[in-house]
């Protein structure tokens, strides 16, 4: 009997989609060297074809197969943070297909830290293109059940590696233009990167000349639950609860304190008070609150300090479509 890893690697070789756990979120994987397989990712997700994909590698010894003109900073960051929740944007090798890069001259590369992801990548022996395994624009999955809920029959196999330990998507750093620029904040923070690079990275998305978003997460409405989400300062949470009760509305709340009121119309989720645990649980908490049939989700705004930057980024985007 083939092990689940062997089965998953065989499916990838056959051009099928395999969802697999990473330490950040679950990925929807396809053989990165097979454009027909990669096209299935876009169909399953309902994702626009010009959005580039991250190629997941079994080790940093695979870097040169995908990237060229690799700056010293890339090797330094790979050494410090791989395997782990960091994606590097580098100039692509000519053979890397437009289906992966969205037609750009760059490619996103990452060696993930989850043991099952690494086993799968080693068994497959090459690059696996994988966006988060959710329908386009929805909350990223952090359990195998989330993937099944979102994508169901569209995936040949879901490898179950339990709940993701980081919980939000990797930090994306663009090194393709001679500077280091954070395109998407993640739990590897600007300060962490600056410590290794000896210089703080620039923050923010460079506008693409054609208006195509380089980072699909840069779309404001990304990572959003269906229920409108509002971010509130700490003092305002209790007023929102009173207001909902006065209007006889159901309100979902994500806040660090325990629920101060017992009323079936208030669906309360007590959020972890540290950024790493808040991030780890964030998407599962948002999915649970989204499913509670409330008219709004009120989230108490976390602190603005460096450790909270990635969490604040995702919350701001989740609130943007409300
Ligand atoms: O943590 C993660 O990064 C997860 C796990 C599965 O590895 N993946 C993930 O993939 O979040 P996805 O596709 O949902 O987001 C990847 C982001 C997209 O916003 C995409 O636009 C950006 O990476 N990206 C990929 N290649 C790029 C490139 N060449 N230039 C700029 N952005 C790129
Ligand atoms: Mg995604």
Short mmCIF file of C-alpha atoms in Angstrom, two decimals, residues 16-312:
data_model
loop_
_atom_site.label_atom_id
_atom_site.label_comp_id
_atom_site.label_asym_id
_atom_site.label_seq_id
_atom_site.Cartn_x
_atom_site.Cartn_y
_atom_site.Cartn_z
CA UNK A 16 -3.87 16.33 -10.52
CA UNK A 17 -4.53 18.81 -7.70
CA UNK A 18 -3.50 17.95 -4.14
CA UNK A 19 -4.31 20.15 -1.16
CA UNK A 20 -1.64 19.97 1.51
CA UNK A 21 -0.89 21.60 4.86
CA UNK A 22 1.79 24.24 5.24
CA UNK A 23 2.64 26.02 8.48
CA UNK A 24 0.83 29.15 7.19
CA UNK A 25 -2.36 27.93 5.48
CA UNK A 26 -3.36 24.93 3.36
CA UNK A 27 -2.15 25.10 -0.22
CA UNK A 28 -3.83 23.88 -3.41
CA UNK A 29 -0.91 22.21 -5.17
CA UNK A 30 -0.13 21.29 -8.77
CA UNK A 31 3.11 20.32 -10.50
CA UNK A 32 4.65 23.74 -11.21
CA UNK A 33 6.33 22.50 -14.39
CA UNK A 34 3.04 21.28 -15.90
CA UNK A 35 0.92 24.19 -17.29
CA UNK A 36 -2.14 21.95 -17.75
CA UNK A 37 -2.01 20.97 -14.09
CA UNK A 38 -1.46 24.60 -13.05
CA UNK A 39 -4.52 25.66 -15.10
CA UNK A 40 -6.65 23.37 -12.89
CA UNK A 41 -5.74 25.51 -9.88
CA UNK A 42 -7.28 28.59 -11.45
CA UNK A 43 -10.42 26.66 -12.42
CA UNK A 44 -10.85 25.14 -8.94
CA UNK A 45 -10.34 28.45 -7.14
CA UNK A 46 -12.23 30.68 -9.57
CA UNK A 47 -9.10 32.82 -9.60
CA UNK A 48 -8.21 35.29 -12.38
CA UNK A 49 -5.51 33.79 -14.61
CA UNK A 50 -3.16 36.78 -14.39
CA UNK A 51 -2.58 36.33 -10.66
CA UNK A 52 0.83 34.72 -10.11
CA UNK A 53 1.36 31.62 -7.94
CA UNK A 54 4.00 30.76 -5.35
CA UNK A 55 6.22 27.78 -6.23
CA UNK A 56 6.95 25.61 -3.18
CA UNK A 57 10.38 23.96 -3.15
CA UNK A 58 11.75 20.98 -1.20
CA UNK A 59 14.90 22.94 -0.28
CA UNK A 60 16.92 26.05 -1.06
CA UNK A 61 19.16 23.93 -3.31
CA UNK A 62 16.29 24.21 -5.85
CA UNK A 63 16.44 28.03 -5.98
CA UNK A 64 18.58 28.28 -9.13
CA UNK A 65 16.21 26.02 -11.08
CA UNK A 66 13.49 28.66 -10.82
CA UNK A 67 15.27 31.99 -10.30
CA UNK A 68 18.17 33.81 -11.99
CA UNK A 69 20.36 36.80 -11.00
CA UNK A 70 19.74 35.84 -7.37
CA UNK A 71 20.99 38.58 -5.02
CA UNK A 72 22.97 37.79 -1.85
CA UNK A 73 19.99 39.01 0.19
CA UNK A 74 17.93 36.06 -1.10
CA UNK A 75 20.46 33.54 0.18
CA UNK A 76 20.68 35.35 3.52
CA UNK A 77 16.89 35.35 3.97
CA UNK A 78 16.60 31.72 2.81
CA UNK A 79 19.29 30.72 5.31
CA UNK A 80 17.57 32.59 8.15
CA UNK A 81 13.88 31.78 7.49
CA UNK A 82 13.56 28.63 5.33
CA UNK A 83 11.92 26.27 5.79
CA UNK A 84 9.35 28.80 6.96
CA UNK A 85 6.66 31.41 6.30
CA UNK A 86 8.60 33.62 3.86
CA UNK A 87 8.15 33.94 0.08
CA UNK A 88 10.86 35.52 -2.06
CA UNK A 89 10.07 37.21 -5.37
CA UNK A 90 13.04 36.79 -7.73
CA UNK A 91 13.73 37.09 -11.45
CA UNK A 92 12.47 33.92 -13.10
CA UNK A 93 14.37 31.39 -15.12
CA UNK A 94 13.24 31.53 -18.78
CA UNK A 95 11.61 28.09 -18.52
CA UNK A 96 9.16 29.09 -15.77
CA UNK A 97 5.73 29.26 -17.39
CA UNK A 98 3.51 32.33 -17.67
CA UNK A 99 0.78 30.29 -15.97
CA UNK A 100 2.89 30.51 -12.78
CA UNK A 101 4.15 34.07 -13.07
CA UNK A 102 1.05 35.71 -14.53
CA UNK A 103 3.27 36.71 -17.43
CA UNK A 104 5.69 38.66 -15.23
CA UNK A 105 9.46 38.27 -15.35
CA UNK A 106 9.52 37.25 -11.67
CA UNK A 107 8.61 34.15 -9.68
CA UNK A 108 7.54 33.67 -6.05
CA UNK A 109 9.45 30.90 -4.21
CA UNK A 110 9.11 29.40 -0.76
CA UNK A 111 10.35 26.37 1.19
CA UNK A 112 7.50 25.67 3.64
CA UNK A 113 8.17 24.50 7.17
CA UNK A 114 5.33 22.01 7.74
CA UNK A 115 6.79 18.47 7.94
CA UNK A 116 4.09 17.00 5.66
CA UNK A 117 4.64 19.72 3.06
CA UNK A 118 8.36 19.01 3.08
CA UNK A 119 7.80 15.25 2.83
CA UNK A 120 5.45 15.77 -0.10
CA UNK A 121 7.85 18.13 -1.89
CA UNK A 122 10.77 15.73 -1.38
CA UNK A 123 8.72 12.75 -2.58
CA UNK A 124 7.60 14.75 -5.63
CA UNK A 125 11.14 16.01 -6.13
CA UNK A 126 10.33 19.38 -7.69
CA UNK A 127 8.40 22.64 -7.47
CA UNK A 128 4.72 22.64 -6.51
CA UNK A 129 2.66 25.70 -7.37
CA UNK A 130 0.16 26.37 -4.61
CA UNK A 131 -2.09 29.25 -3.72
CA UNK A 132 -4.13 29.08 -0.55
CA UNK A 133 -6.71 26.30 -0.96
CA UNK A 134 -9.83 28.51 -0.76
CA UNK A 135 -12.23 29.89 -3.36
CA UNK A 136 -10.90 33.20 -4.70
CA UNK A 137 -11.44 36.12 -2.33
CA UNK A 138 -12.53 34.03 0.64
CA UNK A 139 -10.80 33.25 3.93
CA UNK A 140 -7.73 31.01 3.62
CA UNK A 141 -8.10 27.46 5.05
CA UNK A 142 -6.15 26.46 8.14
CA UNK A 143 -7.57 22.92 8.51
CA UNK A 144 -8.21 20.08 6.07
CA UNK A 145 -11.95 20.44 6.79
CA UNK A 146 -11.86 24.10 5.66
CA UNK A 147 -10.41 22.90 2.33
CA UNK A 148 -13.11 20.25 1.91
CA UNK A 149 -15.79 22.83 2.79
CA UNK A 150 -14.46 25.27 0.14
CA UNK A 151 -13.25 23.08 -2.71
CA UNK A 152 -14.84 19.66 -2.16
CA UNK A 153 -14.70 17.51 -5.26
CA UNK A 154 -12.40 19.93 -7.15
CA UNK A 155 -9.38 18.39 -5.37
CA UNK A 156 -8.11 14.86 -6.02
CA UNK A 157 -6.77 14.54 -2.47
CA UNK A 158 -6.52 16.56 0.74
CA UNK A 159 -3.52 15.68 2.93
CA UNK A 160 -4.55 16.25 6.54
CA UNK A 161 -1.80 17.72 8.70
CA UNK A 162 -3.97 19.18 11.43
CA UNK A 163 -4.38 22.88 12.12
CA UNK A 164 -1.74 25.24 10.72
CA UNK A 165 0.64 26.63 13.35
CA UNK A 166 1.24 30.10 11.84
CA UNK A 167 -2.29 30.55 10.52
CA UNK A 168 -1.87 33.47 8.11
CA UNK A 169 -0.13 33.58 4.73
CA UNK A 170 3.63 33.95 4.31
CA UNK A 171 5.44 37.27 4.27
CA UNK A 172 6.20 38.14 0.63
CA UNK A 173 9.44 40.02 -0.04
CA UNK A 174 10.28 41.26 -3.53
CA UNK A 175 14.03 41.12 -4.18
CA UNK A 176 13.77 41.37 -7.96
CA UNK A 177 14.43 45.08 -8.30
CA UNK A 178 17.62 45.71 -6.32
CA UNK A 179 15.84 46.63 -3.09
CA UNK A 180 13.83 44.57 -0.61
CA UNK A 181 10.16 45.39 -0.53
CA UNK A 182 7.46 43.70 1.56
CA UNK A 183 4.50 43.03 -0.74
CA UNK A 184 2.48 41.17 1.89
CA UNK A 185 3.20 41.32 5.64
CA UNK A 186 3.30 38.01 7.50
CA UNK A 187 4.60 36.59 10.76
CA UNK A 188 8.18 37.09 9.58
CA UNK A 189 8.05 40.82 10.33
CA UNK A 190 9.79 43.83 8.81
CA UNK A 191 11.98 43.98 11.92
CA UNK A 192 12.91 40.27 11.56
CA UNK A 193 13.86 40.86 7.92
CA UNK A 194 15.76 44.05 8.72
CA UNK A 195 17.83 42.23 11.31
CA UNK A 196 19.07 39.75 8.70
CA UNK A 197 19.41 42.24 5.83
CA UNK A 198 21.07 44.92 7.97
CA UNK A 199 18.57 47.40 6.52
CA UNK A 200 14.81 47.74 6.89
CA UNK A 201 12.83 46.60 3.84
CA UNK A 202 10.51 49.03 2.07
CA UNK A 203 6.85 48.33 2.78
CA UNK A 204 4.09 48.37 0.22
CA UNK A 205 3.10 47.17 -3.21
CA UNK A 206 4.77 48.78 -6.18
CA UNK A 207 1.98 49.72 -8.58
CA UNK A 208 2.08 47.49 -11.65
CA UNK A 209 2.25 49.50 -14.88
CA UNK A 210 -0.71 47.60 -16.34
CA UNK A 211 -2.83 47.95 -13.20
CA UNK A 212 -2.78 44.18 -12.63
CA UNK A 213 -2.31 43.44 -8.94
CA UNK A 214 1.06 41.77 -8.36
CA UNK A 215 -0.21 40.37 -5.11
CA UNK A 216 -3.80 39.23 -5.29
CA UNK A 217 -4.02 39.71 -1.52
CA UNK A 218 -3.49 43.39 -2.29
CA UNK A 219 -7.11 43.53 -3.43
CA UNK A 220 -8.89 45.29 -0.59
CA UNK A 221 -11.74 42.80 -0.31
CA UNK A 222 -9.45 39.79 0.14
CA UNK A 223 -9.61 37.43 3.13
CA UNK A 224 -13.19 38.50 3.82
CA UNK A 225 -15.98 36.62 5.59
CA UNK A 226 -19.45 36.94 4.03
CA UNK A 227 -20.82 38.66 7.13
CA UNK A 228 -19.81 42.36 7.17
CA UNK A 229 -16.88 42.84 9.53
CA UNK A 230 -16.16 46.01 11.48
CA UNK A 231 -13.00 46.86 13.42
CA UNK A 232 -13.69 48.66 16.69
CA UNK A 233 -11.51 50.31 19.31
CA UNK A 234 -11.63 48.49 22.68
CA UNK A 235 -14.10 50.94 24.26
CA UNK A 236 -16.57 50.60 21.41
CA UNK A 237 -17.08 46.84 21.64
CA UNK A 238 -19.46 46.96 24.55
CA UNK A 239 -21.46 49.76 22.89
CA UNK A 240 -21.79 47.61 19.77
CA UNK A 241 -23.12 44.78 21.93
CA UNK A 242 -25.67 47.07 23.62
CA UNK A 243 -26.66 48.53 20.24
CA UNK A 244 -27.22 45.08 18.74
CA UNK A 245 -29.39 44.02 21.66
CA UNK A 246 -31.40 47.27 21.46
CA UNK A 247 -32.03 46.58 17.75
CA UNK A 248 -32.70 42.89 18.41
CA UNK A 249 -29.81 41.94 16.10
CA UNK A 250 -27.43 39.03 16.31
CA UNK A 251 -23.83 40.22 16.69
CA UNK A 252 -20.62 38.19 16.46
CA UNK A 253 -17.66 39.47 18.46
CA UNK A 254 -13.93 38.67 18.39
CA UNK A 255 -12.26 40.34 21.36
CA UNK A 256 -9.59 39.44 23.92
CA UNK A 257 -11.86 39.66 26.97
CA UNK A 258 -14.30 37.02 28.12
CA UNK A 259 -17.92 37.51 27.07
CA UNK A 260 -19.41 40.07 29.49
CA UNK A 261 -23.03 39.16 28.76
CA UNK A 262 -25.02 35.99 28.39
CA UNK A 263 -27.52 36.43 25.58
CA UNK A 264 -28.16 34.08 22.67
CA UNK A 265 -28.03 37.01 20.22
CA UNK A 266 -24.37 37.67 21.08
CA UNK A 267 -21.95 35.11 19.60
CA UNK A 268 -18.67 35.74 21.36
CA UNK A 269 -15.23 34.41 20.51
CA UNK A 270 -12.49 35.23 22.99
CA UNK A 271 -9.37 36.03 20.94
CA UNK A 272 -5.85 35.13 22.07
CA UNK A 273 -4.01 38.19 23.39
CA UNK A 274 -0.62 37.44 21.75
CA UNK A 275 -0.10 38.11 18.02
CA UNK A 276 1.23 34.62 17.19
CA UNK A 277 -1.74 32.83 18.74
CA UNK A 278 -4.20 35.44 17.47
CA UNK A 279 -2.87 34.82 13.93
CA UNK A 280 -2.87 31.03 14.37
CA UNK A 281 -6.57 31.01 15.29
CA UNK A 282 -7.74 34.00 13.22
CA UNK A 283 -9.16 32.32 10.12
CA UNK A 284 -10.83 29.47 12.03
CA UNK A 285 -12.36 32.06 14.37
CA UNK A 286 -13.59 34.18 11.46
CA UNK A 287 -15.06 31.13 9.73
CA UNK A 288 -16.89 30.12 12.92
CA UNK A 289 -18.24 33.65 13.47
CA UNK A 290 -19.18 33.91 9.79
CA UNK A 291 -21.27 30.75 10.14
CA UNK A 292 -23.15 32.04 13.20
CA UNK A 293 -25.87 33.86 11.24
CA UNK A 294 -25.15 37.32 12.62
CA UNK A 295 -25.73 40.64 10.87
CA UNK A 296 -22.20 41.83 11.67
CA UNK A 297 -18.86 40.64 13.04
CA UNK A 298 -17.28 43.16 15.43
CA UNK A 299 -13.54 42.69 15.95
CA UNK A 300 -11.68 44.56 18.66
CA UNK A 301 -8.79 46.31 16.94
CA UNK A 302 -5.45 44.82 18.15
CA UNK A 303 -2.48 47.02 19.13
CA UNK A 304 -0.57 48.72 16.30
CA UNK A 305 2.93 47.46 17.29
CA UNK A 306 5.29 45.57 14.90
CA UNK A 307 4.29 42.07 16.04
CA UNK A 308 0.65 42.78 15.12
CA UNK A 309 1.32 44.19 11.65
CA UNK A 310 0.37 41.09 9.64
CA UNK A 311 -2.76 40.46 11.73
CA UNK A 312 -3.80 44.10 11.33
#
